[in-house]
GROMACS .gro file of C-alpha atoms in nm:
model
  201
    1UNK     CA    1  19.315  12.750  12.475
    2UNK     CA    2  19.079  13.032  12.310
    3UNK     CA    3  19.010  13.035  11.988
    4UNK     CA    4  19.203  13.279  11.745
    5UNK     CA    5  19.015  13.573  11.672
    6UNK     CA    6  19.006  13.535  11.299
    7UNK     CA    7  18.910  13.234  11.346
    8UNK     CA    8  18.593  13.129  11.139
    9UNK     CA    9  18.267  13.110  11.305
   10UNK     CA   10  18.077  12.763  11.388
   11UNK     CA   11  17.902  12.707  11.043
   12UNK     CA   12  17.546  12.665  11.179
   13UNK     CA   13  17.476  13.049  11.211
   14UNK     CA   14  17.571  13.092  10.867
   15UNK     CA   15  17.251  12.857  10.773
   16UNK     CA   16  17.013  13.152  10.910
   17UNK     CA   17  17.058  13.372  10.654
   18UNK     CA   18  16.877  13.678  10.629
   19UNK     CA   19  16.517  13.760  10.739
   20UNK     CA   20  16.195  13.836  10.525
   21UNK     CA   21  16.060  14.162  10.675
   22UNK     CA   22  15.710  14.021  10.672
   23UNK     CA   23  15.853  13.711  10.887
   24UNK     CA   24  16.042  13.823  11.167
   25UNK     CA   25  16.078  13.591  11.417
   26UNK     CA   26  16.260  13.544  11.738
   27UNK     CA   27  16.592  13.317  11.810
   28UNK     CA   28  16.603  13.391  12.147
   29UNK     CA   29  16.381  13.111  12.320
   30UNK     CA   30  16.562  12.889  12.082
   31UNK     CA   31  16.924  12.994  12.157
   32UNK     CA   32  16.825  12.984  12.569
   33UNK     CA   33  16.786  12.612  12.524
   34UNK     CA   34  17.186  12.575  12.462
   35UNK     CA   35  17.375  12.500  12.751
   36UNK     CA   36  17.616  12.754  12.889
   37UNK     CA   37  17.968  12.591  12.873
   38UNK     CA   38  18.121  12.883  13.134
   39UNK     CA   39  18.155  12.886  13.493
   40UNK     CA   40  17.901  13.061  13.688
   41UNK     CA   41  18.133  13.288  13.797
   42UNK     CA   42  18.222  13.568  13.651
   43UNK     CA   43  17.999  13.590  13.376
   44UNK     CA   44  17.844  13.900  13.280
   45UNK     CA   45  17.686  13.809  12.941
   46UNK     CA   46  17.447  13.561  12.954
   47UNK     CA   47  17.517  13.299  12.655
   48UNK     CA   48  17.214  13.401  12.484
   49UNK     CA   49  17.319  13.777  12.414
   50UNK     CA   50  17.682  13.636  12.296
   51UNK     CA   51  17.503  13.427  12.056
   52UNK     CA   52  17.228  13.673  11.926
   53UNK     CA   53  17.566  13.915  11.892
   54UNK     CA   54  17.738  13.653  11.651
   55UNK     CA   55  17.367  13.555  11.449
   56UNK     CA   56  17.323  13.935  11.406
   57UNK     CA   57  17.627  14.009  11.262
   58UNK     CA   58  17.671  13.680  11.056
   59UNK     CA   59  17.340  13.782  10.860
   60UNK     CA   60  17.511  14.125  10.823
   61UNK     CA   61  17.814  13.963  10.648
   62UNK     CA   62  18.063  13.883  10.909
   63UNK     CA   63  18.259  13.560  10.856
   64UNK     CA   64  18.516  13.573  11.151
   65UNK     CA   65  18.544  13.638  11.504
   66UNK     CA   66  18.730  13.975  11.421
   67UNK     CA   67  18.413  14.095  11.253
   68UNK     CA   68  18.168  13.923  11.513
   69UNK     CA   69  18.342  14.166  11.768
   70UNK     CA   70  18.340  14.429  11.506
   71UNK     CA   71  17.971  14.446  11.431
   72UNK     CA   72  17.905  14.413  11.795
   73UNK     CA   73  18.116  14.769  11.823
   74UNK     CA   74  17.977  14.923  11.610
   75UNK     CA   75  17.594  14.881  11.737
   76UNK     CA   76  17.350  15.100  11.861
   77UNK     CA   77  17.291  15.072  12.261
   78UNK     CA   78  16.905  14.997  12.155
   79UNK     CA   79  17.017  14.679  11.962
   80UNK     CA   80  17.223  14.585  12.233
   81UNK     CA   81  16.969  14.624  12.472
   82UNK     CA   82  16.738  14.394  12.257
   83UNK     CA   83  16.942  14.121  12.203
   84UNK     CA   84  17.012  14.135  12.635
   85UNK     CA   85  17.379  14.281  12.654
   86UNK     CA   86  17.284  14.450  13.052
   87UNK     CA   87  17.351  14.827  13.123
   88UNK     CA   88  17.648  14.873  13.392
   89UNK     CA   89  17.540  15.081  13.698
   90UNK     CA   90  17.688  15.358  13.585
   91UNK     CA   91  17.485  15.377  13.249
   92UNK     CA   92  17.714  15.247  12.989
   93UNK     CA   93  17.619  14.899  12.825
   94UNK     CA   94  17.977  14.725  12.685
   95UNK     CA   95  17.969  14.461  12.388
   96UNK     CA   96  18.170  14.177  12.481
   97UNK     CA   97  18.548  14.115  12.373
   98UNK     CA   98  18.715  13.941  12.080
   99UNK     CA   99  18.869  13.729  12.339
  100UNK     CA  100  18.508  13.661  12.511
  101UNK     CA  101  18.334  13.552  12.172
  102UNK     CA  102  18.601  13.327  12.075
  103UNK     CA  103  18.599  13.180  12.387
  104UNK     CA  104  18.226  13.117  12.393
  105UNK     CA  105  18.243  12.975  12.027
  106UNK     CA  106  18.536  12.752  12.121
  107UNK     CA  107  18.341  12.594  12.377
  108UNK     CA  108  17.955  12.605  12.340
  109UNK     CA  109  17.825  12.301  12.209
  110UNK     CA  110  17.791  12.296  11.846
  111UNK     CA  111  17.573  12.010  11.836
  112UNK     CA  112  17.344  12.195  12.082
  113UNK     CA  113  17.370  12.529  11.900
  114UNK     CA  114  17.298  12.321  11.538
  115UNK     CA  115  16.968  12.178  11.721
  116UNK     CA  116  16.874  12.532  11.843
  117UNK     CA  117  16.906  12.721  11.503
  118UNK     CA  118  16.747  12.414  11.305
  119UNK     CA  119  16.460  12.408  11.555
  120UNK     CA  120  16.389  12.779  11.455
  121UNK     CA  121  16.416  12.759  11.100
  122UNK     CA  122  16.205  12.445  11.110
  123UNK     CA  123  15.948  12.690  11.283
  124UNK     CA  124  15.998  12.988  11.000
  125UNK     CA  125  15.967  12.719  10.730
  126UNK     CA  126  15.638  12.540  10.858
  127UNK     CA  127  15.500  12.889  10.930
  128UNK     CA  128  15.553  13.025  10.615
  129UNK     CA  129  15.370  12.707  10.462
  130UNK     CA  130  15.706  12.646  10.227
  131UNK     CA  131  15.640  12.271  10.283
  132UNK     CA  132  15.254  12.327  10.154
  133UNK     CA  133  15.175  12.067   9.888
  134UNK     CA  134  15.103  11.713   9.864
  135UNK     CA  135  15.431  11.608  10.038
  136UNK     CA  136  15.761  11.763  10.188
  137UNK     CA  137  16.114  11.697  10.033
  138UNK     CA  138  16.399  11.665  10.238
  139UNK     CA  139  16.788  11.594  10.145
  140UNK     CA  140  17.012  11.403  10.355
  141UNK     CA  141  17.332  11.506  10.258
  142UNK     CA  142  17.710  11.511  10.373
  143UNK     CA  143  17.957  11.810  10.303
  144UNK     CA  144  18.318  11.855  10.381
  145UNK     CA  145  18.351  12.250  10.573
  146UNK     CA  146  18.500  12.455  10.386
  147UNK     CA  147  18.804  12.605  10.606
  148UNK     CA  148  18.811  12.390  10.816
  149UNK     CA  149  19.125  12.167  10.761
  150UNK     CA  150  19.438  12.267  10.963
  151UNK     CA  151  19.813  12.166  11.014
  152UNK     CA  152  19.691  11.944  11.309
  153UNK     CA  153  19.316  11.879  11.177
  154UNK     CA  154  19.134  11.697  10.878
  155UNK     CA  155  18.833  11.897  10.742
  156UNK     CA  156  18.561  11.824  10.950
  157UNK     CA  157  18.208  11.644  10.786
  158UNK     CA  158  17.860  11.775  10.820
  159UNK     CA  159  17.558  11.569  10.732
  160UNK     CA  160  17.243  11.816  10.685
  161UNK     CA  161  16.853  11.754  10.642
  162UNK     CA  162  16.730  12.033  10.364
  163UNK     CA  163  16.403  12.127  10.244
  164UNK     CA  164  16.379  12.131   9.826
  165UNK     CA  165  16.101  12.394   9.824
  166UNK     CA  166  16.344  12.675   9.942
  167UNK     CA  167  16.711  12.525  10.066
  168UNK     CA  168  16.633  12.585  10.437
  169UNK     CA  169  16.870  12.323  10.652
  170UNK     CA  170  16.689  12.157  10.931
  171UNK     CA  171  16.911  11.974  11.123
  172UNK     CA  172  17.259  11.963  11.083
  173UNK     CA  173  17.551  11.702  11.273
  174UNK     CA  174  17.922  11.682  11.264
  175UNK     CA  175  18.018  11.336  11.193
  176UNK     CA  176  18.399  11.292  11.164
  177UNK     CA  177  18.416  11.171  10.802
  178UNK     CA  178  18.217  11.080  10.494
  179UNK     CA  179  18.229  10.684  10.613
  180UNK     CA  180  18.020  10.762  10.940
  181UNK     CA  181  17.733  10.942  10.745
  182UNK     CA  182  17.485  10.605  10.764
  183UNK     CA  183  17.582  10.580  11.160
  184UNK     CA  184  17.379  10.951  11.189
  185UNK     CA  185  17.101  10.973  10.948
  186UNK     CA  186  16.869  10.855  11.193
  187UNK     CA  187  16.973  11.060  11.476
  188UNK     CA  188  17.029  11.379  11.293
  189UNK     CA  189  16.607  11.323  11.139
  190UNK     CA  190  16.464  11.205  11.507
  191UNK     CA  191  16.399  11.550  11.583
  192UNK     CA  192  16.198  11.626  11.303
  193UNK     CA  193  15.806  11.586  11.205
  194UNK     CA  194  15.844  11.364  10.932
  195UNK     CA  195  15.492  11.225  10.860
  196UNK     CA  196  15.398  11.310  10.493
  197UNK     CA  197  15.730  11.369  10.437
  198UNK     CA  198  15.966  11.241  10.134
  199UNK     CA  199  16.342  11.190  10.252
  200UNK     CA  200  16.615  11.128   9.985
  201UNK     CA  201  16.955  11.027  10.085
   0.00000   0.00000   0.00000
C-alpha cells in the first residue's frame, strides 16, 4: 500500500540541514550506495534523483510528501538536470509524482538511507575539522519520533550518535522501543572511526 501523500518524510533527511556555502559537498555517491527497493521494470527515475528531490526540498523547508512533490514542481529544469531527473526524447524533463515519492519513501530502506546520509555528514564534519581538539565527543542517545504514533502504530524509537562540537548526527537506527537501546549501541557506532574519541551514553 503507498504511503499517504501528507505523510511525513523518513526523519533521516531532516538531520542534513542546510549547507555552508563555503562547504558544499555532494550526496550523490552517498545516496547511490542505497539499494533500490523497485522492480527493474518500469522505472524511469533512478533512486538517486528521487532521493536528491526529497534532501533538496527538506533543506528548503518541506516536511511532507505533498511539499516533497511540491518543491520538485516548482524547480528549474537545470536543478533537475543536476540532481539526474533524465530529459524525455521529446525535450521535456518531468519531476516525479506524489504517488512515486511516497512510494519510494514507503519502501527504500531506512536503515540504508540513515547509513548513507550519516556517512556524508561524517565526511562534512571531519572535513571541516569540527572534531579538531584533543578528543571527539559523541552522544549516544534514544528519542521517541515525533509524529510518528498512529491508530495501528506505537511511536517508533531512534537511537543516534551526535557530535558535541556542533550537533551533527552520525549514525542513526530505529530500534522498536526505549528497552532495546543497549541491544544497538554497538552496531549503530561500528561504522564509525572512533579512535581518540569520547562516547557518552
Amino acid at each position: 500500500m503507498p504511503a499517504a501523500v501528507s505523510s511525513p518524510i523518513p526523519a533521516v533527511l531532516v538531520k542534513l540541514g542546510p549547507l555552508d556555502g563555503g562547504r558544499v559537498a555532494d550526496l550523490r555517491p552517498y545516496l547511490d550506495l542505497v539499494p533500490d527497493p523497485r522492480a527493474r521494470r518500469g522505472r524511469w527515475y533512478s533512486l538517486t534523483a528521487i532521493l536528491l528531490i526529497c534532501a533538496c526540498a527538506v533543506v528548503s523547508g518541506a516536511r511532507s510528501v505533498d511539499e516533497l512533490a511540491e518543491w520538485a514542481e516548482r524547480a528549474s529544469d537545470a536543478l533537475l538536470a543536476a540532481v539526474g531527473v533524465r530529459r524525455h526524447p521529446l525535450q521535456w524533463r518531468r519531476t516525479p509524482s506524489r504517488t512515486t515519492i511516497g512510494r519510494v519513501l514507503q519502501a527504500v530502506d531506512g536503515d540504508a538511507l540513515d547509513r548513507a546520509v550519516g556517512a556524508y555528514l561524517t565526511g562534512r564534519h571531519d572535513a571541516a575539522g569540527a572534531g579538531a581538539g584533543p578528543r571527539r565527543v559523541i552522544a549516544v542517545d534514544g528519542k521517541a519520533l515525533k509524529g510518528s504514533a498512529h491508530l495501528t502504530a506505537t511511536r517508533r524509537h531512534l537511537l543516534s550518535a551526535v557530535t558535541h562540537h556542533r550537533a551533527v548526527t552520525l549514525a542513526q537506527a530505529e530500534v522498536g522501543a526505549k528497552t532495546n537501546e543497549t541491544t544497538h549501541f554497538r552496531p549503530l557506532l561500528e561504522p564509525l572511526d572512533l579512535r581518540g574519541t569520547l562516547v557518552t551514553i
